[in-house]
Amino acid sequence: MIYDIVIIGGAAAGLTAGVYTGRKKMNSVILTKEVGGQSLLTDTIENFPGFDSISGRELINRMRGQVEKYSVEIKEGIEVESIEKKNDDFLIKIRNGEPIETKSIIVATGKNPRRLNVPGEREFENKGLSFCSICDAPLFSGKDVAIVGGGNSGLEAAMDLTKYANKIYILEYDSKIKGDESTQEKLKQTGKVKFITNAEVREIKGSDFVEKIAYRDRKSEEIKELSVGGVFINIGWTPSSAFLKGFVDLNEQGSIIINPKTNESSISGIFAAGDVSDVKYHQCVIAAGEGAKAVLSAYEYLLKS
Ligand SMILES: Cc1cc2nc3c(=O)[nH]c(=O)nc-3n(C[C@H](O)[C@H](O)[C@H](O)COP(=O)(O)OP(=O)(O)OC[C@H]3O[C@@H](n4cnc5c(N)ncnc54)[C@H](O)[C@@H]3O)c2cc1C
């Protein structure tokens, strides 16, 4: 079977795209690693029109329900590995599965937390090492923890952890903590937080679970260790676009360059929406709007082709 349109990514942008392909009665499917994306990382969304306040999970459940109402299939647990041209169509290659053929594509794969790429990071993921304080802070009750990254997201992770952790070290590579001064002040007042600047993390150590974090003090050149029961990484985000490298044009950050009017990428027939694109602002309502725009453009593309 050849689809009219395949949506890659099942979160704010991709699910909205699914509502639109369903209503247009396009032969479509959503392929996604998991449903929800970043929205699942937030407890309260207070800026999505129609809801004074809603949890990210509830918002996604509602979007999913709406996609299912239009009988658009959502295939979960699917990781897209590459895309290639096949005559006028596209062939989507997935991990551990048969390739999928389609006339057009919407890429809505969002972004992922940046990694440190140091020894121990992969080994201890979900064994004391986490990228999401909102999800995991309660698991660290009474423990000493380290947060890597002293920007706003690192400080917010620290705020989440002050309710549970015993002591919190915030390790920042730079010589200065860059996050909001007012949040820094609030953290200082808890008496639980120690800021460590000029810290280049070298390794996460432990046996079954995280036990230590090792860093190079960039001033003294000494390698130092802290005994901790948890490590939270908060050093920014990268667009999930690696599978398109060399095929569609990406900017320096790895975002898919799109025509802002049509959401079309450098390859005709491939559209992008939401945080994976070079759209300037990253919010649920924007990702949803961009998902809708991308489908309307793809619909016109299919009529003309
Ligand atoms: C902690 C936090 C709080 C936030 N709070 C708010 C808020 O209050 N209000 C607000 O409007 N926004 C908020 N945001 C931003 C908002 O969540 C994002 O802008 C929005 O989720 C982007 O949606 P997206 O669909 O573009 O991508 P994502 O949400 O990143 O979803 C990407 C999807 O693509 C899938 N995927 C990735 N790679 C592949 C692949 N190779 N193959 C198949 N599937 C793949 C993923 O599984 C996922 O389903 C917050 C973000 C964070 C992290």
mmCIF file of C-alpha atoms and ligand atoms in Angstrom:
data_model
loop_
_atom_site.group_PDB
_atom_site.id
_atom_site.type_symbol
_atom_site.label_atom_id
_atom_site.label_comp_id
_atom_site.label_asym_id
_atom_site.label_seq_id
_atom_site.Cartn_x
_atom_site.Cartn_y
_atom_site.Cartn_z
ATOM 1 C CA MET A 1 0.000 0.000 0.000
ATOM 2 C CA ILE A 2 1.189 3.539 -0.735
ATOM 3 C CA TYR A 3 0.002 6.174 1.761
ATOM 4 C CA ASP A 4 -0.990 9.696 0.692
ATOM 5 C CA ILE A 5 0.828 11.011 3.738
ATOM 6 C CA VAL A 6 2.865 9.621 6.626
ATOM 7 C CA ILE A 7 3.234 11.679 9.804
ATOM 8 C CA ILE A 8 6.429 10.928 11.741
ATOM 9 C CA GLY A 9 6.090 11.831 15.441
ATOM 10 C CA GLY A 10 3.043 11.481 17.678
ATOM 11 C CA ALA A 11 2.973 14.550 19.907
ATOM 12 C CA ALA A 12 1.484 18.063 19.786
ATOM 13 C CA ALA A 13 2.465 18.679 16.139
ATOM 14 C CA GLY A 14 2.013 15.123 14.809
ATOM 15 C CA LEU A 15 -1.306 14.421 16.569
ATOM 16 C CA THR A 16 -2.772 17.709 15.340
ATOM 17 C CA ALA A 17 -1.597 16.787 11.846
ATOM 18 C CA GLY A 18 -3.452 13.472 12.311
ATOM 19 C CA VAL A 19 -6.712 15.277 13.124
ATOM 20 C CA TYR A 20 -6.347 17.246 9.881
ATOM 21 C CA THR A 21 -5.434 14.276 7.637
ATOM 22 C CA GLY A 22 -8.383 12.391 9.174
ATOM 23 C CA ARG A 23 -10.832 15.190 8.470
ATOM 24 C CA LYS A 24 -9.469 15.523 4.904
ATOM 25 C CA LYS A 25 -9.950 11.743 4.515
ATOM 26 C CA MET A 26 -6.362 11.336 3.373
ATOM 27 C CA ASN A 27 -4.917 7.831 3.512
ATOM 28 C CA SER A 28 -2.549 8.472 6.417
ATOM 29 C CA VAL A 29 -0.749 6.947 9.394
ATOM 30 C CA ILE A 30 1.235 8.290 12.353
ATOM 31 C CA LEU A 31 4.560 6.541 13.033
ATOM 32 C CA THR A 32 6.038 7.362 16.423
ATOM 33 C CA LYS A 33 8.481 6.111 19.024
ATOM 34 C CA GLU A 34 5.973 7.011 21.721
ATOM 35 C CA VAL A 35 2.859 9.168 21.964
ATOM 36 C CA GLY A 36 3.168 12.458 23.839
ATOM 37 C CA GLY A 37 6.697 13.804 23.475
ATOM 38 C CA GLN A 38 7.794 16.703 25.635
ATOM 39 C CA SER A 39 4.262 17.564 26.751
ATOM 40 C CA LEU A 40 4.412 14.541 29.057
ATOM 41 C CA LEU A 41 7.221 16.286 30.946
ATOM 42 C CA THR A 42 5.029 19.072 32.204
ATOM 43 C CA ASP A 43 2.455 18.867 34.983
ATOM 44 C CA THR A 44 0.589 22.025 34.169
ATOM 45 C CA ILE A 45 0.014 23.797 30.883
ATOM 46 C CA GLU A 46 -1.736 27.104 31.403
ATOM 47 C CA ASN A 47 -1.329 28.632 27.958
ATOM 48 C CA PHE A 48 -3.146 26.248 25.642
ATOM 49 C CA PRO A 49 -6.356 27.955 24.493
ATOM 50 C CA GLY A 50 -9.549 26.388 25.802
ATOM 51 C CA PHE A 51 -8.007 25.203 29.080
ATOM 52 C CA ASP A 52 -7.206 27.407 32.079
ATOM 53 C CA SER A 53 -4.941 24.634 33.250
ATOM 54 C CA ILE A 54 -4.368 21.097 31.996
ATOM 55 C CA SER A 55 -1.636 18.501 32.536
ATOM 56 C CA GLY A 56 0.510 17.676 29.507
ATOM 57 C CA ARG A 57 -0.656 14.055 29.705
ATOM 58 C CA GLU A 58 -4.336 15.005 29.700
ATOM 59 C CA LEU A 59 -3.835 17.367 26.745
ATOM 60 C CA ILE A 60 -2.104 14.592 24.786
ATOM 61 C CA ASN A 61 -4.819 12.059 25.720
ATOM 62 C CA ARG A 62 -7.439 14.436 24.358
ATOM 63 C CA MET A 63 -5.465 14.987 21.126
ATOM 64 C CA ARG A 64 -5.004 11.242 20.725
ATOM 65 C CA GLY A 65 -8.731 10.630 21.250
ATOM 66 C CA GLN A 66 -9.503 13.169 18.554
ATOM 67 C CA VAL A 67 -7.114 11.474 16.072
ATOM 68 C CA GLU A 68 -8.692 8.084 16.826
ATOM 69 C CA LYS A 69 -12.161 9.531 16.231
ATOM 70 C CA TYR A 70 -11.119 10.082 12.615
ATOM 71 C CA SER A 71 -9.730 6.510 12.368
ATOM 72 C CA VAL A 72 -6.150 7.574 11.672
ATOM 73 C CA GLU A 73 -3.914 4.734 12.812
ATOM 74 C CA ILE A 74 -1.173 5.552 15.322
ATOM 75 C CA LYS A 75 1.690 3.047 15.126
ATOM 76 C CA GLU A 76 3.656 3.292 18.381
ATOM 77 C CA GLY A 77 7.118 1.893 19.078
ATOM 78 C CA ILE A 78 8.289 2.775 15.557
ATOM 79 C CA GLU A 79 11.607 4.546 15.082
ATOM 80 C CA VAL A 80 12.229 6.037 11.645
ATOM 81 C CA GLU A 81 15.863 5.566 10.642
ATOM 82 C CA SER A 82 16.017 7.134 7.172
ATOM 83 C CA ILE A 83 14.013 8.384 4.207
ATOM 84 C CA GLU A 84 14.834 8.018 0.556
ATOM 85 C CA LYS A 85 13.255 8.943 -2.737
ATOM 86 C CA LYS A 86 11.534 6.180 -4.764
ATOM 87 C CA ASN A 87 10.523 7.600 -8.155
ATOM 88 C CA ASP A 88 7.920 10.301 -7.289
ATOM 89 C CA ASP A 89 7.272 8.801 -3.832
ATOM 90 C CA PHE A 90 9.270 8.245 -0.652
ATOM 91 C CA LEU A 91 10.459 5.139 1.141
ATOM 92 C CA ILE A 92 10.570 5.415 4.940
ATOM 93 C CA LYS A 93 12.968 2.952 6.565
ATOM 94 C CA ILE A 94 12.197 1.942 10.124
ATOM 95 C CA ARG A 95 14.116 0.030 12.777
ATOM 96 C CA ASN A 96 13.215 -3.687 12.764
ATOM 97 C CA GLY A 97 10.441 -3.417 10.181
ATOM 98 C CA GLU A 98 9.447 -3.273 6.529
ATOM 99 C CA PRO A 99 9.913 0.047 4.692
ATOM 100 C CA ILE A 100 6.785 2.165 4.241
ATOM 101 C CA GLU A 101 5.937 3.904 0.948
ATOM 102 C CA THR A 102 4.173 7.252 0.793
ATOM 103 C CA LYS A 103 3.503 10.166 -1.543
ATOM 104 C CA SER A 104 4.243 12.830 1.077
ATOM 105 C CA ILE A 105 5.600 13.146 4.622
ATOM 106 C CA ILE A 106 5.205 15.396 7.648
ATOM 107 C CA VAL A 107 8.166 15.264 10.010
ATOM 108 C CA ALA A 108 7.054 16.172 13.553
ATOM 109 C CA THR A 109 9.806 14.522 15.578
ATOM 110 C CA GLY A 110 10.387 17.388 18.028
ATOM 111 C CA LYS A 111 13.546 17.557 20.076
ATOM 112 C CA ASN A 112 15.488 15.543 22.610
ATOM 113 C CA PRO A 113 17.557 16.433 25.675
ATOM 114 C CA ARG A 114 21.233 16.974 24.854
ATOM 115 C CA ARG A 115 23.610 14.410 26.268
ATOM 116 C CA LEU A 116 26.949 14.836 28.001
ATOM 117 C CA ASN A 117 28.485 11.889 26.121
ATOM 118 C CA VAL A 118 30.657 10.864 29.058
ATOM 119 C CA PRO A 119 31.313 7.371 30.445
ATOM 120 C CA GLY A 120 28.458 6.127 32.644
ATOM 121 C CA GLU A 121 25.772 8.328 31.078
ATOM 122 C CA ARG A 122 24.099 5.539 29.036
ATOM 123 C CA GLU A 123 24.895 2.844 31.606
ATOM 124 C CA PHE A 124 23.128 4.638 34.465
ATOM 125 C CA GLU A 125 20.165 6.066 32.542
ATOM 126 C CA ASN A 126 17.081 5.193 34.641
ATOM 127 C CA LYS A 127 19.458 3.852 37.308
ATOM 128 C CA GLY A 128 19.814 7.180 39.063
ATOM 129 C CA LEU A 129 20.493 9.263 35.952
ATOM 130 C CA SER A 130 17.537 11.189 34.582
ATOM 131 C CA PHE A 131 16.734 13.908 32.054
ATOM 132 C CA CYS A 132 13.396 14.802 33.666
ATOM 133 C CA SER A 133 13.083 16.196 37.176
ATOM 134 C CA ILE A 134 9.296 16.577 36.883
ATOM 135 C CA CYS A 135 9.011 12.852 36.158
ATOM 136 C CA ASP A 136 11.610 11.502 38.577
ATOM 137 C CA ALA A 137 12.197 13.938 41.488
ATOM 138 C CA PRO A 138 10.059 11.924 43.984
ATOM 139 C CA LEU A 139 12.367 8.906 43.492
ATOM 140 C CA PHE A 140 15.223 10.833 45.131
ATOM 141 C CA SER A 141 13.703 11.445 48.546
ATOM 142 C CA GLY A 142 16.394 11.985 51.179
ATOM 143 C CA LYS A 143 19.248 11.576 48.665
ATOM 144 C CA ASP A 144 22.080 13.881 47.642
ATOM 145 C CA VAL A 145 21.811 14.657 43.936
ATOM 146 C CA ALA A 146 23.737 16.549 41.255
ATOM 147 C CA ILE A 147 22.187 18.666 38.537
ATOM 148 C CA VAL A 148 24.315 19.253 35.460
ATOM 149 C CA GLY A 149 23.572 22.646 33.921
ATOM 150 C CA GLY A 150 23.068 25.987 35.641
ATOM 151 C CA GLY A 151 20.696 27.560 33.106
ATOM 152 C CA ASN A 152 16.995 28.091 33.761
ATOM 153 C CA SER A 153 16.055 24.452 33.148
ATOM 154 C CA GLY A 154 18.753 23.287 35.586
ATOM 155 C CA LEU A 155 17.496 25.725 38.222
ATOM 156 C CA GLU A 156 13.909 24.591 37.676
ATOM 157 C CA ALA A 157 15.008 20.996 38.095
ATOM 158 C CA ALA A 158 16.608 22.069 41.388
ATOM 159 C CA MET A 159 13.332 23.717 42.466
ATOM 160 C CA ASP A 160 11.510 20.406 41.780
ATOM 161 C CA LEU A 161 14.138 18.505 43.745
ATOM 162 C CA THR A 162 14.186 20.772 46.809
ATOM 163 C CA LYS A 163 10.901 19.099 47.875
ATOM 164 C CA TYR A 164 12.577 15.684 48.019
ATOM 165 C CA ALA A 165 16.379 15.664 47.947
ATOM 166 C CA ASN A 166 18.646 16.125 50.942
ATOM 167 C CA LYS A 167 21.384 18.120 49.193
ATOM 168 C CA ILE A 168 21.582 19.432 45.646
ATOM 169 C CA TYR A 169 24.788 20.261 43.769
ATOM 170 C CA ILE A 170 24.379 22.359 40.631
ATOM 171 C CA LEU A 171 27.352 21.891 38.303
ATOM 172 C CA GLU A 172 27.889 24.555 35.659
ATOM 173 C CA TYR A 173 30.633 24.439 32.985
ATOM 174 C CA ASP A 174 30.821 28.220 32.739
ATOM 175 C CA SER A 175 32.333 30.543 35.373
ATOM 176 C CA LYS A 176 28.861 31.912 36.172
ATOM 177 C CA ILE A 177 25.408 30.455 36.862
ATOM 178 C CA LYS A 178 23.297 31.697 33.946
ATOM 179 C CA GLY A 179 19.750 30.978 35.168
ATOM 180 C CA ASP A 180 17.385 33.611 36.633
ATOM 181 C CA GLU A 181 18.814 35.402 39.655
ATOM 182 C CA SER A 182 15.467 35.316 41.463
ATOM 183 C CA THR A 183 15.360 31.499 41.160
ATOM 184 C CA GLN A 184 18.986 31.311 42.332
ATOM 185 C CA GLU A 185 17.976 33.360 45.365
ATOM 186 C CA LYS A 186 15.019 31.065 46.151
ATOM 187 C CA LEU A 187 17.306 28.046 45.889
ATOM 188 C CA LYS A 188 19.887 29.593 48.220
ATOM 189 C CA GLN A 189 17.178 30.206 50.803
ATOM 190 C CA THR A 190 16.379 26.480 51.005
ATOM 191 C CA GLY A 191 19.861 25.879 52.441
ATOM 192 C CA LYS A 192 20.021 22.666 50.374
ATOM 193 C CA VAL A 193 21.750 23.899 47.241
ATOM 194 C CA LYS A 194 25.456 24.285 46.450
ATOM 195 C CA PHE A 195 26.471 25.945 43.158
ATOM 196 C CA ILE A 196 29.705 24.689 41.582
ATOM 197 C CA THR A 197 30.971 26.652 38.561
ATOM 198 C CA ASN A 198 33.830 25.828 36.143
ATOM 199 C CA ALA A 199 32.851 22.165 36.403
ATOM 200 C CA GLU A 200 33.377 19.938 33.379
ATOM 201 C CA VAL A 201 31.642 16.613 34.044
ATOM 202 C CA ARG A 202 33.899 13.672 33.155
ATOM 203 C CA GLU A 203 32.144 10.530 34.382
ATOM 204 C CA ILE A 204 29.142 9.074 36.195
ATOM 205 C CA LYS A 205 30.186 6.233 38.464
ATOM 206 C CA GLY A 206 28.479 3.524 40.475
ATOM 207 C CA SER A 207 27.766 -0.199 40.643
ATOM 208 C CA ASP A 208 24.049 -1.003 40.151
ATOM 209 C CA PHE A 209 22.967 2.598 40.670
ATOM 210 C CA VAL A 210 24.623 6.036 40.452
ATOM 211 C CA GLU A 211 27.060 6.596 43.323
ATOM 212 C CA LYS A 212 29.378 9.411 42.197
ATOM 213 C CA ILE A 213 29.856 12.151 39.669
ATOM 214 C CA ALA A 214 33.401 13.117 38.638
ATOM 215 C CA TYR A 215 34.263 16.508 37.190
ATOM 216 C CA ARG A 216 37.316 18.532 36.212
ATOM 217 C CA ASP A 217 37.631 21.825 38.063
ATOM 218 C CA ARG A 218 38.525 24.052 35.087
ATOM 219 C CA LYS A 219 40.307 26.542 37.341
ATOM 220 C CA SER A 220 42.502 24.238 39.414
ATOM 221 C CA GLU A 221 42.610 21.418 36.780
ATOM 222 C CA GLU A 222 41.874 18.968 39.608
ATOM 223 C CA ILE A 223 39.547 16.005 39.058
ATOM 224 C CA LYS A 224 36.979 16.050 41.867
ATOM 225 C CA GLU A 225 34.217 13.642 42.880
ATOM 226 C CA LEU A 226 30.892 14.102 44.639
ATOM 227 C CA SER A 227 29.020 11.235 46.286
ATOM 228 C CA VAL A 228 25.455 11.401 44.967
ATOM 229 C CA GLY A 229 22.509 9.042 44.604
ATOM 230 C CA GLY A 230 21.184 10.787 41.501
ATOM 231 C CA VAL A 231 22.220 12.883 38.517
ATOM 232 C CA PHE A 232 19.894 15.112 36.472
ATOM 233 C CA ILE A 233 21.137 16.368 33.092
ATOM 234 C CA ASN A 234 19.801 19.752 31.940
ATOM 235 C CA ILE A 235 22.114 21.060 29.235
ATOM 236 C CA GLY A 236 19.688 21.947 26.468
ATOM 237 C CA TRP A 237 17.930 20.239 23.601
ATOM 238 C CA THR A 238 18.707 19.051 20.061
ATOM 239 C CA PRO A 239 16.199 18.595 17.217
ATOM 240 C CA SER A 240 15.409 14.923 16.448
ATOM 241 C CA SER A 241 16.469 15.187 12.823
ATOM 242 C CA ALA A 242 19.582 12.982 12.574
ATOM 243 C CA PHE A 243 17.730 10.531 10.308
ATOM 244 C CA LEU A 244 17.336 13.298 7.688
ATOM 245 C CA LYS A 245 20.948 14.494 7.626
ATOM 246 C CA GLY A 246 22.211 14.745 4.055
ATOM 247 C CA PHE A 247 18.674 14.357 2.661
ATOM 248 C CA VAL A 248 16.843 17.568 3.623
ATOM 249 C CA ASP A 249 18.486 20.882 4.489
ATOM 250 C CA LEU A 250 19.085 21.415 8.219
ATOM 251 C CA ASN A 251 20.372 24.592 9.880
ATOM 252 C CA GLU A 252 23.437 24.733 12.151
ATOM 253 C CA GLN A 253 21.418 23.574 15.159
ATOM 254 C CA GLY A 254 20.020 20.615 13.184
ATOM 255 C CA SER A 255 16.514 22.078 12.772
ATOM 256 C CA ILE A 256 14.741 21.360 9.474
ATOM 257 C CA ILE A 257 14.681 24.511 7.368
ATOM 258 C CA ILE A 258 11.110 25.124 6.194
ATOM 259 C CA ASN A 259 9.288 27.651 4.072
ATOM 260 C CA PRO A 260 7.387 29.490 6.842
ATOM 261 C CA LYS A 261 4.290 29.844 4.651
ATOM 262 C CA THR A 262 3.935 26.195 3.605
ATOM 263 C CA ASN A 263 6.109 24.209 6.061
ATOM 264 C CA GLU A 264 7.763 22.552 3.055
ATOM 265 C CA SER A 265 11.386 21.453 3.502
ATOM 266 C CA SER A 266 14.111 21.626 0.834
ATOM 267 C CA ILE A 267 12.637 18.407 -0.644
ATOM 268 C CA SER A 268 9.295 18.837 -2.366
ATOM 269 C CA GLY A 269 6.702 16.586 -0.702
ATOM 270 C CA ILE A 270 8.432 16.566 2.698
ATOM 271 C CA PHE A 271 6.992 18.991 5.242
ATOM 272 C CA ALA A 272 8.029 19.635 8.858
ATOM 273 C CA ALA A 273 6.112 20.953 11.865
ATOM 274 C CA GLY A 274 6.783 21.835 15.495
ATOM 275 C CA ASP A 275 10.026 21.850 17.457
ATOM 276 C CA VAL A 276 12.039 19.864 14.864
ATOM 277 C CA SER A 277 11.571 22.663 12.343
ATOM 278 C CA ASP A 278 13.303 26.045 12.390
ATOM 279 C CA VAL A 279 10.102 27.730 13.619
ATOM 280 C CA LYS A 280 11.230 30.368 16.112
ATOM 281 C CA TYR A 281 9.135 29.567 19.206
ATOM 282 C CA HIS A 282 8.587 26.204 20.834
ATOM 283 C CA GLN A 283 5.191 25.857 22.474
ATOM 284 C CA CYS A 284 2.339 23.317 22.299
ATOM 285 C CA VAL A 285 -0.057 25.732 20.656
ATOM 286 C CA ILE A 286 2.549 26.638 18.026
ATOM 287 C CA ALA A 287 3.461 22.990 17.347
ATOM 288 C CA ALA A 288 -0.251 22.189 16.967
ATOM 289 C CA GLY A 289 -0.800 25.127 14.589
ATOM 290 C CA GLU A 290 2.247 24.172 12.535
ATOM 291 C CA GLY A 291 0.989 20.569 12.300
ATOM 292 C CA ALA A 292 -2.302 21.830 10.883
ATOM 293 C CA LYS A 293 -0.517 24.153 8.428
ATOM 294 C CA ALA A 294 1.751 21.362 7.209
ATOM 295 C CA VAL A 295 -1.208 19.090 6.398
ATOM 296 C CA LEU A 296 -3.060 21.809 4.512
ATOM 297 C CA SER A 297 0.081 22.431 2.430
ATOM 298 C CA ALA A 298 0.638 18.716 1.828
ATOM 299 C CA TYR A 299 -2.990 18.411 0.725
ATOM 300 C CA GLU A 300 -2.424 21.115 -1.913
ATOM 301 C CA TYR A 301 0.854 19.457 -2.948
ATOM 302 C CA LEU A 302 -0.951 16.137 -3.515
ATOM 303 C CA LEU A 303 -3.716 17.801 -5.540
ATOM 304 C CA LYS A 304 -1.103 19.318 -7.860
ATOM 305 C CA SER A 305 1.149 16.266 -8.211
HETATM 306 C C1 LIG B 1 9.519 20.683 30.829
HETATM 307 C C2 LIG B 1 8.756 21.322 29.690
HETATM 308 C C3 LIG B 1 7.675 22.169 29.968
HETATM 309 C C4 LIG B 1 6.964 22.752 28.906
HETATM 310 N N1 LIG B 1 5.899 23.556 29.212
HETATM 311 C C5 LIG B 1 5.150 24.068 28.211
HETATM 312 C C6 LIG B 1 3.962 24.841 28.497
HETATM 313 O O1 LIG B 1 3.621 25.080 29.663
HETATM 314 N N2 LIG B 1 3.251 25.331 27.443
HETATM 315 C C7 LIG B 1 3.593 25.088 26.144
HETATM 316 O O2 LIG B 1 2.880 25.517 25.235
HETATM 317 N N3 LIG B 1 4.715 24.368 25.837
HETATM 318 C C8 LIG B 1 5.492 23.863 26.837
HETATM 319 N N4 LIG B 1 6.617 23.140 26.530
HETATM 320 C C9 LIG B 1 7.024 23.013 25.105
HETATM 321 C C10 LIG B 1 6.167 21.974 24.368
HETATM 322 O O3 LIG B 1 6.065 20.801 25.148
HETATM 323 C C11 LIG B 1 6.789 21.663 22.996
HETATM 324 O O4 LIG B 1 6.915 22.863 22.252
HETATM 325 C C12 LIG B 1 5.901 20.690 22.201
HETATM 326 O O5 LIG B 1 5.712 19.498 22.949
HETATM 327 C C13 LIG B 1 6.543 20.338 20.858
HETATM 328 O O6 LIG B 1 5.784 19.331 20.239
HETATM 329 P P1 LIG B 1 6.319 18.495 18.988
HETATM 330 O O7 LIG B 1 5.167 17.650 18.553
HETATM 331 O O8 LIG B 1 6.921 19.423 17.994
HETATM 332 O O9 LIG B 1 7.529 17.605 19.505
HETATM 333 P P2 LIG B 1 7.800 16.594 20.811
HETATM 334 O O10 LIG B 1 6.835 16.948 21.877
HETATM 335 O O11 LIG B 1 9.238 16.729 21.024
HETATM 336 O O12 LIG B 1 7.422 15.184 20.215
HETATM 337 C C14 LIG B 1 8.170 14.532 19.220
HETATM 338 C C15 LIG B 1 7.545 13.182 18.892
HETATM 339 O O13 LIG B 1 8.303 12.561 17.841
HETATM 340 C C16 LIG B 1 8.608 11.200 18.188
HETATM 341 N N5 LIG B 1 9.882 10.856 17.505
HETATM 342 C C17 LIG B 1 11.110 11.452 17.655
HETATM 343 N N6 LIG B 1 12.020 10.887 16.821
HETATM 344 C C18 LIG B 1 11.370 9.921 16.137
HETATM 345 C C19 LIG B 1 11.762 8.987 15.132
HETATM 346 N N7 LIG B 1 13.012 8.941 14.626
HETATM 347 N N8 LIG B 1 10.844 8.103 14.653
HETATM 348 C C20 LIG B 1 9.555 8.139 15.118
HETATM 349 N N9 LIG B 1 9.126 9.007 16.066
HETATM 350 C C21 LIG B 1 10.012 9.886 16.572
HETATM 351 C C22 LIG B 1 8.679 11.215 19.698
HETATM 352 O O14 LIG B 1 8.467 9.909 20.213
HETATM 353 C C23 LIG B 1 7.523 12.192 20.048
HETATM 354 O O15 LIG B 1 6.291 11.527 20.048
HETATM 355 C C24 LIG B 1 7.345 22.529 27.551
HETATM 356 C C25 LIG B 1 8.431 21.683 27.279
HETATM 357 C C26 LIG B 1 9.141 21.081 28.323
HETATM 358 C C27 LIG B 1 10.295 20.172 28.023
#
